[in-house]
Amino acid sequence: MSAEIRTVTVERELAAAPEKIWRALTQPHLLEEWLMKSDFAPVKGQKFTFSNQPRPDVSVVIDCQVLAIEPHRTLSYSWAAFGLESTVTFTLEPTAKGTMLRMEQAGFRPDQDLAYKGARASWKQFLARLDQLVATID
């Protein structure tokens, strides 16, 4: 097994303008619809959490901090949970059909294979839900 830090990357072209996708990436009530409940604020240095309760006996809390923000283009924040210290970065690029959304989650150590595989599967599902959501908002 490689000793390198691994990154999960998911790209998806959405039939929506970057401004519309940006709203879904930065407004807590929209984040909750495709990702998780959050107290996110689009301010560099802002600390926030994502939380979820997939089952009555399981609570998930992810501690985050906004690292970089360039409206309608780039959003990056730390993502810390269950011993994983990673960085999530969204990049938006306008296309002829809408927007190419790129999500990278970097920082998986070789001993975090389960988290890496979980992130690979989960981000595809999250971005599919994001795609469905942006099709319904104004």
PDB file of N, CA, C and O in Angstrom, residues 54-111:
ATOM      1  N   PRO A  54     -27.924   9.722  11.115  1.00  0.00           N
ATOM      2  CA  PRO A  54     -28.450   8.745  10.161  1.00  0.00           C
ATOM      3  C   PRO A  54     -29.326   7.674  10.801  1.00  0.00           C
ATOM      4  O   PRO A  54     -30.178   7.093  10.130  1.00  0.00           O
ATOM      5  N   ARG A  55     -29.088   7.400  12.083  1.00  0.00           N
ATOM      6  CA  ARG A  55     -29.912   6.453  12.832  1.00  0.00           C
ATOM      7  C   ARG A  55     -30.105   7.053  14.222  1.00  0.00           C
ATOM      8  O   ARG A  55     -29.297   7.860  14.670  1.00  0.00           O
ATOM      9  N   PRO A  56     -31.150   6.662  14.934  1.00  0.00           N
ATOM     10  CA  PRO A  56     -31.373   7.239  16.277  1.00  0.00           C
ATOM     11  C   PRO A  56     -30.185   7.079  17.223  1.00  0.00           C
ATOM     12  O   PRO A  56     -29.964   7.927  18.085  1.00  0.00           O
ATOM     13  N   ASP A  57     -29.396   6.013  17.061  1.00  0.00           N
ATOM     14  CA  ASP A  57     -28.272   5.769  17.957  1.00  0.00           C
ATOM     15  C   ASP A  57     -26.929   6.261  17.405  1.00  0.00           C
ATOM     16  O   ASP A  57     -25.889   6.007  17.995  1.00  0.00           O
ATOM     17  N   VAL A  58     -26.946   6.968  16.268  1.00  0.00           N
ATOM     18  CA  VAL A  58     -25.706   7.436  15.652  1.00  0.00           C
ATOM     19  C   VAL A  58     -25.798   8.928  15.350  1.00  0.00           C
ATOM     20  O   VAL A  58     -26.725   9.378  14.678  1.00  0.00           O
ATOM     21  N   SER A  59     -24.839   9.694  15.887  1.00  0.00           N
ATOM     22  CA  SER A  59     -24.739  11.118  15.580  1.00  0.00           C
ATOM     23  C   SER A  59     -23.397  11.376  14.912  1.00  0.00           C
ATOM     24  O   SER A  59     -22.369  10.899  15.384  1.00  0.00           O
ATOM     25  N   VAL A  60     -23.418  12.127  13.842  1.00  0.00           N
ATOM     26  CA  VAL A  60     -22.204  12.497  13.126  1.00  0.00           C
ATOM     27  C   VAL A  60     -22.044  14.006  13.241  1.00  0.00           C
ATOM     28  O   VAL A  60     -22.971  14.761  12.931  1.00  0.00           O
ATOM     29  N   VAL A  61     -20.880  14.443  13.722  1.00  0.00           N
ATOM     30  CA  VAL A  61     -20.568  15.880  13.796  1.00  0.00           C
ATOM     31  C   VAL A  61     -19.208  16.070  13.143  1.00  0.00           C
ATOM     32  O   VAL A  61     -18.232  15.396  13.509  1.00  0.00           O
ATOM     33  N   ILE A  62     -19.152  16.968  12.170  1.00  0.00           N
ATOM     34  CA  ILE A  62     -17.916  17.258  11.451  1.00  0.00           C
ATOM     35  C   ILE A  62     -17.533  18.701  11.745  1.00  0.00           C
ATOM     36  O   ILE A  62     -18.328  19.622  11.517  1.00  0.00           O
ATOM     37  N   ASP A  63     -16.334  18.895  12.287  1.00  0.00           N
ATOM     38  CA  ASP A  63     -15.840  20.242  12.600  1.00  0.00           C
ATOM     39  C   ASP A  63     -15.126  20.806  11.379  1.00  0.00           C
ATOM     40  O   ASP A  63     -14.254  20.143  10.804  1.00  0.00           O
ATOM     41  N   CYS A  64     -15.483  22.038  11.031  1.00  0.00           N
ATOM     42  CA  CYS A  64     -14.950  22.646   9.811  1.00  0.00           C
ATOM     43  C   CYS A  64     -14.540  24.096  10.074  1.00  0.00           C
ATOM     44  O   CYS A  64     -14.973  24.711  11.048  1.00  0.00           O
ATOM     45  N   GLN A  65     -13.724  24.616   9.163  1.00  0.00           N
ATOM     46  CA  GLN A  65     -13.348  26.023   9.189  1.00  0.00           C
ATOM     47  C   GLN A  65     -13.123  26.467   7.742  1.00  0.00           C
ATOM     48  O   GLN A  65     -12.425  25.784   6.978  1.00  0.00           O
ATOM     49  N   VAL A  66     -13.693  27.623   7.397  1.00  0.00           N
ATOM     50  CA  VAL A  66     -13.531  28.144   6.039  1.00  0.00           C
ATOM     51  C   VAL A  66     -12.081  28.571   5.858  1.00  0.00           C
ATOM     52  O   VAL A  66     -11.560  29.382   6.617  1.00  0.00           O
ATOM     53  N   LEU A  67     -11.423  27.998   4.831  1.00  0.00           N
ATOM     54  CA  LEU A  67     -10.012  28.282   4.558  1.00  0.00           C
ATOM     55  C   LEU A  67      -9.832  29.276   3.422  1.00  0.00           C
ATOM     56  O   LEU A  67      -8.896  30.083   3.438  1.00  0.00           O
ATOM     57  N   ALA A  68     -10.681  29.196   2.413  1.00  0.00           N
ATOM     58  CA  ALA A  68     -10.580  30.096   1.258  1.00  0.00           C
ATOM     59  C   ALA A  68     -11.955  30.251   0.638  1.00  0.00           C
ATOM     60  O   ALA A  68     -12.757  29.315   0.633  1.00  0.00           O
ATOM     61  N   ILE A  69     -12.206  31.447   0.163  1.00  0.00           N
ATOM     62  CA  ILE A  69     -13.502  31.695  -0.457  1.00  0.00           C
ATOM     63  C   ILE A  69     -13.335  32.754  -1.540  1.00  0.00           C
ATOM     64  O   ILE A  69     -12.766  33.819  -1.303  1.00  0.00           O
ATOM     65  N   GLU A  70     -13.767  32.401  -2.739  1.00  0.00           N
ATOM     66  CA  GLU A  70     -13.812  33.323  -3.869  1.00  0.00           C
ATOM     67  C   GLU A  70     -15.196  33.140  -4.480  1.00  0.00           C
ATOM     68  O   GLU A  70     -15.441  32.145  -5.171  1.00  0.00           O
ATOM     69  N   PRO A  71     -16.131  34.042  -4.182  1.00  0.00           N
ATOM     70  CA  PRO A  71     -17.529  33.849  -4.579  1.00  0.00           C
ATOM     71  C   PRO A  71     -17.689  33.407  -6.032  1.00  0.00           C
ATOM     72  O   PRO A  71     -17.060  33.950  -6.937  1.00  0.00           O
ATOM     73  N   HIS A  72     -18.524  32.391  -6.188  1.00  0.00           N
ATOM     74  CA  HIS A  72     -18.919  31.804  -7.478  1.00  0.00           C
ATOM     75  C   HIS A  72     -17.783  31.053  -8.170  1.00  0.00           C
ATOM     76  O   HIS A  72     -17.934  30.642  -9.313  1.00  0.00           O
ATOM     77  N   ARG A  73     -16.617  30.860  -7.481  1.00  0.00           N
ATOM     78  CA  ARG A  73     -15.491  30.167  -8.120  1.00  0.00           C
ATOM     79  C   ARG A  73     -14.877  29.084  -7.226  1.00  0.00           C
ATOM     80  O   ARG A  73     -14.730  27.954  -7.661  1.00  0.00           O
ATOM     81  N   THR A  74     -14.530  29.423  -5.987  1.00  0.00           N
ATOM     82  CA  THR A  74     -13.809  28.475  -5.131  1.00  0.00           C
ATOM     83  C   THR A  74     -14.272  28.602  -3.676  1.00  0.00           C
ATOM     84  O   THR A  74     -14.429  29.714  -3.171  1.00  0.00           O
ATOM     85  N   LEU A  75     -14.453  27.458  -3.047  1.00  0.00           N
ATOM     86  CA  LEU A  75     -14.761  27.398  -1.621  1.00  0.00           C
ATOM     87  C   LEU A  75     -13.961  26.243  -1.036  1.00  0.00           C
ATOM     88  O   LEU A  75     -14.017  25.124  -1.559  1.00  0.00           O
ATOM     89  N   SER A  76     -13.210  26.522   0.024  1.00  0.00           N
ATOM     90  CA  SER A  76     -12.408  25.488   0.655  1.00  0.00           C
ATOM     91  C   SER A  76     -12.581  25.568   2.165  1.00  0.00           C
ATOM     92  O   SER A  76     -12.589  26.666   2.728  1.00  0.00           O
ATOM     93  N   TYR A  77     -12.747  24.389   2.782  1.00  0.00           N
ATOM     94  CA  TYR A  77     -12.832  24.358   4.240  1.00  0.00           C
ATOM     95  C   TYR A  77     -12.216  23.069   4.778  1.00  0.00           C
ATOM     96  O   TYR A  77     -12.131  22.065   4.073  1.00  0.00           O
ATOM     97  N   SER A  78     -11.771  23.166   6.042  1.00  0.00           N
ATOM     98  CA  SER A  78     -11.265  21.970   6.709  1.00  0.00           C
ATOM     99  C   SER A  78     -12.449  21.074   7.030  1.00  0.00           C
ATOM    100  O   SER A  78     -13.594  21.540   7.138  1.00  0.00           O
ATOM    101  N   TRP A  79     -12.163  19.787   7.201  1.00  0.00           N
ATOM    102  CA  TRP A  79     -13.204  18.775   7.446  1.00  0.00           C
ATOM    103  C   TRP A  79     -12.580  17.774   8.411  1.00  0.00           C
ATOM    104  O   TRP A  79     -11.703  17.002   8.017  1.00  0.00           O
ATOM    105  N   ALA A  80     -12.964  17.830   9.684  1.00  0.00           N
ATOM    106  CA  ALA A  80     -12.347  16.988  10.705  1.00  0.00           C
ATOM    107  C   ALA A  80     -13.417  16.172  11.424  1.00  0.00           C
ATOM    108  O   ALA A  80     -14.362  16.734  11.989  1.00  0.00           O
ATOM    109  N   ALA A  81     -13.234  14.855  11.372  1.00  0.00           N
ATOM    110  CA  ALA A  81     -14.160  13.951  12.065  1.00  0.00           C
ATOM    111  C   ALA A  81     -13.526  12.577  12.171  1.00  0.00           C
ATOM    112  O   ALA A  81     -12.858  12.121  11.245  1.00  0.00           O
ATOM    113  N   PHE A  82     -13.734  11.917  13.292  1.00  0.00           N
ATOM    114  CA  PHE A  82     -13.287  10.531  13.488  1.00  0.00           C
ATOM    115  C   PHE A  82     -11.803  10.342  13.182  1.00  0.00           C
ATOM    116  O   PHE A  82     -11.409   9.330  12.594  1.00  0.00           O
ATOM    117  N   GLY A  83     -10.963  11.322  13.544  1.00  0.00           N
ATOM    118  CA  GLY A  83      -9.524  11.215  13.321  1.00  0.00           C
ATOM    119  C   GLY A  83      -9.064  11.636  11.943  1.00  0.00           C
ATOM    120  O   GLY A  83      -7.869  11.674  11.668  1.00  0.00           O
ATOM    121  N   LEU A  84      -9.977  11.948  11.062  1.00  0.00           N
ATOM    122  CA  LEU A  84      -9.629  12.414   9.718  1.00  0.00           C
ATOM    123  C   LEU A  84      -9.491  13.941   9.729  1.00  0.00           C
ATOM    124  O   LEU A  84     -10.420  14.640  10.141  1.00  0.00           O
ATOM    125  N   GLU A  85      -8.340  14.422   9.310  1.00  0.00           N
ATOM    126  CA  GLU A  85      -8.105  15.864   9.154  1.00  0.00           C
ATOM    127  C   GLU A  85      -7.924  16.096   7.657  1.00  0.00           C
ATOM    128  O   GLU A  85      -6.877  15.770   7.105  1.00  0.00           O
ATOM    129  N   SER A  86      -8.953  16.631   7.015  1.00  0.00           N
ATOM    130  CA  SER A  86      -8.898  16.780   5.565  1.00  0.00           C
ATOM    131  C   SER A  86      -9.342  18.175   5.159  1.00  0.00           C
ATOM    132  O   SER A  86      -9.779  18.975   5.989  1.00  0.00           O
ATOM    133  N   THR A  87      -9.222  18.436   3.865  1.00  0.00           N
ATOM    134  CA  THR A  87      -9.653  19.709   3.299  1.00  0.00           C
ATOM    135  C   THR A  87     -10.575  19.420   2.121  1.00  0.00           C
ATOM    136  O   THR A  87     -10.240  18.619   1.249  1.00  0.00           O
ATOM    137  N   VAL A  88     -11.727  20.081   2.126  1.00  0.00           N
ATOM    138  CA  VAL A  88     -12.690  19.954   1.039  1.00  0.00           C
ATOM    139  C   VAL A  88     -12.653  21.243   0.229  1.00  0.00           C
ATOM    140  O   VAL A  88     -12.747  22.336   0.790  1.00  0.00           O
ATOM    141  N   THR A  89     -12.488  21.098  -1.086  1.00  0.00           N
ATOM    142  CA  THR A  89     -12.436  22.267  -1.963  1.00  0.00           C
ATOM    143  C   THR A  89     -13.401  22.074  -3.123  1.00  0.00           C
ATOM    144  O   THR A  89     -13.360  21.047  -3.808  1.00  0.00           O
ATOM    145  N   PHE A  90     -14.263  23.059  -3.320  1.00  0.00           N
ATOM    146  CA  PHE A  90     -15.159  23.088  -4.470  1.00  0.00           C
ATOM    147  C   PHE A  90     -14.645  24.136  -5.438  1.00  0.00           C
ATOM    148  O   PHE A  90     -14.308  25.252  -5.032  1.00  0.00           O
ATOM    149  N   THR A  91     -14.617  23.777  -6.721  1.00  0.00           N
ATOM    150  CA  THR A  91     -14.225  24.712  -7.763  1.00  0.00           C
ATOM    151  C   THR A  91     -15.327  24.738  -8.818  1.00  0.00           C
ATOM    152  O   THR A  91     -15.781  23.675  -9.265  1.00  0.00           O
ATOM    153  N   LEU A  92     -15.749  25.925  -9.193  1.00  0.00           N
ATOM    154  CA  LEU A  92     -16.804  26.089 -10.187  1.00  0.00           C
ATOM    155  C   LEU A  92     -16.231  26.741 -11.437  1.00  0.00           C
ATOM    156  O   LEU A  92     -15.556  27.773 -11.339  1.00  0.00           O
ATOM    157  N   GLU A  93     -16.500  26.140 -12.602  1.00  0.00           N
ATOM    158  CA  GLU A  93     -16.054  26.701 -13.886  1.00  0.00           C
ATOM    159  C   GLU A  93     -17.252  26.751 -14.825  1.00  0.00           C
ATOM    160  O   GLU A  93     -17.870  25.708 -15.089  1.00  0.00           O
ATOM    161  N   PRO A  94     -17.581  27.945 -15.338  1.00  0.00           N
ATOM    162  CA  PRO A  94     -18.693  28.032 -16.288  1.00  0.00           C
ATOM    163  C   PRO A  94     -18.404  27.200 -17.538  1.00  0.00           C
ATOM    164  O   PRO A  94     -17.262  27.135 -17.994  1.00  0.00           O
ATOM    165  N   THR A  95     -19.446  26.567 -18.066  1.00  0.00           N
ATOM    166  CA  THR A  95     -19.342  25.809 -19.317  1.00  0.00           C
ATOM    167  C   THR A  95     -20.482  26.257 -20.231  1.00  0.00           C
ATOM    168  O   THR A  95     -21.365  27.009 -19.812  1.00  0.00           O
ATOM    169  N   ALA A  96     -20.479  25.749 -21.462  1.00  0.00           N
ATOM    170  CA  ALA A  96     -21.549  26.097 -22.399  1.00  0.00           C
ATOM    171  C   ALA A  96     -22.904  25.590 -21.902  1.00  0.00           C
ATOM    172  O   ALA A  96     -23.946  26.184 -22.175  1.00  0.00           O
ATOM    173  N   LYS A  97     -22.903  24.472 -21.143  1.00  0.00           N
ATOM    174  CA  LYS A  97     -24.150  23.881 -20.653  1.00  0.00           C
ATOM    175  C   LYS A  97     -24.498  24.283 -19.233  1.00  0.00           C
ATOM    176  O   LYS A  97     -25.563  23.940 -18.731  1.00  0.00           O
ATOM    177  N   GLY A  98     -23.590  24.968 -18.535  1.00  0.00           N
ATOM    178  CA  GLY A  98     -23.860  25.332 -17.145  1.00  0.00           C
ATOM    179  C   GLY A  98     -22.582  25.549 -16.375  1.00  0.00           C
ATOM    180  O   GLY A  98     -21.878  26.531 -16.581  1.00  0.00           O
ATOM    181  N   THR A  99     -22.246  24.573 -15.516  1.00  0.00           N
ATOM    182  CA  THR A  99     -21.072  24.715 -14.658  1.00  0.00           C
ATOM    183  C   THR A  99     -20.416  23.357 -14.433  1.00  0.00           C
ATOM    184  O   THR A  99     -21.108  22.373 -14.156  1.00  0.00           O
ATOM    185  N   MET A 100     -19.096  23.329 -14.527  1.00  0.00           N
ATOM    186  CA  MET A 100     -18.350  22.135 -14.126  1.00  0.00           C
ATOM    187  C   MET A 100     -17.998  22.321 -12.653  1.00  0.00           C
ATOM    188  O   MET A 100     -17.312  23.276 -12.280  1.00  0.00           O
ATOM    189  N   LEU A 101     -18.516  21.433 -11.832  1.00  0.00           N
ATOM    190  CA  LEU A 101     -18.250  21.453 -10.393  1.00  0.00           C
ATOM    191  C   LEU A 101     -17.208  20.381 -10.097  1.00  0.00           C
ATOM    192  O   LEU A 101     -17.369  19.216 -10.486  1.00  0.00           O
ATOM    193  N   ARG A 102     -16.132  20.790  -9.436  1.00  0.00           N
ATOM    194  CA  ARG A 102     -15.099  19.849  -9.020  1.00  0.00           C
ATOM    195  C   ARG A 102     -15.025  19.886  -7.498  1.00  0.00           C
ATOM    196  O   ARG A 102     -14.910  20.951  -6.901  1.00  0.00           O
ATOM    197  N   MET A 103     -15.119  18.713  -6.880  1.00  0.00           N
ATOM    198  CA  MET A 103     -14.980  18.594  -5.431  1.00  0.00           C
ATOM    199  C   MET A 103     -13.758  17.734  -5.156  1.00  0.00           C
ATOM    200  O   MET A 103     -13.619  16.654  -5.723  1.00  0.00           O
ATOM    201  N   GLU A 104     -12.880  18.243  -4.315  1.00  0.00           N
ATOM    202  CA  GLU A 104     -11.722  17.464  -3.879  1.00  0.00           C
ATOM    203  C   GLU A 104     -11.726  17.408  -2.360  1.00  0.00           C
ATOM    204  O   GLU A 104     -11.878  18.441  -1.703  1.00  0.00           O
ATOM    205  N   GLN A 105     -11.572  16.223  -1.816  1.00  0.00           N
ATOM    206  CA  GLN A 105     -11.355  16.072  -0.381  1.00  0.00           C
ATOM    207  C   GLN A 105      -9.981  15.441  -0.219  1.00  0.00           C
ATOM    208  O   GLN A 105      -9.776  14.273  -0.576  1.00  0.00           O
ATOM    209  N   ALA A 106      -9.036  16.209   0.294  1.00  0.00           N
ATOM    210  CA  ALA A 106      -7.641  15.784   0.405  1.00  0.00           C
ATOM    211  C   ALA A 106      -7.270  15.566   1.857  1.00  0.00           C
ATOM    212  O   ALA A 106      -7.729  16.292   2.748  1.00  0.00           O
ATOM    213  N   GLY A 107      -6.417  14.535   2.085  1.00  0.00           N
ATOM    214  CA  GLY A 107      -5.882  14.338   3.421  1.00  0.00           C
ATOM    215  C   GLY A 107      -6.074  12.952   4.005  1.00  0.00           C
ATOM    216  O   GLY A 107      -5.892  12.765   5.202  1.00  0.00           O
ATOM    217  N   PHE A 108      -6.409  11.968   3.182  1.00  0.00           N
ATOM    218  CA  PHE A 108      -6.624  10.612   3.693  1.00  0.00           C
ATOM    219  C   PHE A 108      -5.292   9.895   3.823  1.00  0.00           C
ATOM    220  O   PHE A 108      -4.607   9.659   2.821  1.00  0.00           O
ATOM    221  N   ARG A 109      -4.932   9.546   5.062  1.00  0.00           N
ATOM    222  CA  ARG A 109      -3.708   8.775   5.295  1.00  0.00           C
ATOM    223  C   ARG A 109      -3.941   7.326   4.848  1.00  0.00           C
ATOM    224  O   ARG A 109      -5.077   6.868   4.748  1.00  0.00           O
ATOM    225  N   PRO A 110      -2.855   6.582   4.603  1.00  0.00           N
ATOM    226  CA  PRO A 110      -3.002   5.185   4.181  1.00  0.00           C
ATOM    227  C   PRO A 110      -3.813   4.335   5.169  1.00  0.00           C
ATOM    228  O   PRO A 110      -4.494   3.399   4.750  1.00  0.00           O
ATOM    229  N   ASP A 111      -3.765   4.673   6.462  1.00  0.00           N
ATOM    230  CA  ASP A 111      -4.509   3.872   7.441  1.00  0.00           C
ATOM    231  C   ASP A 111      -5.983   4.288   7.536  1.00  0.00           C
ATOM    232  O   ASP A 111      -6.703   3.783   8.384  1.00  0.00           O
TER     233      ASP A 111
END
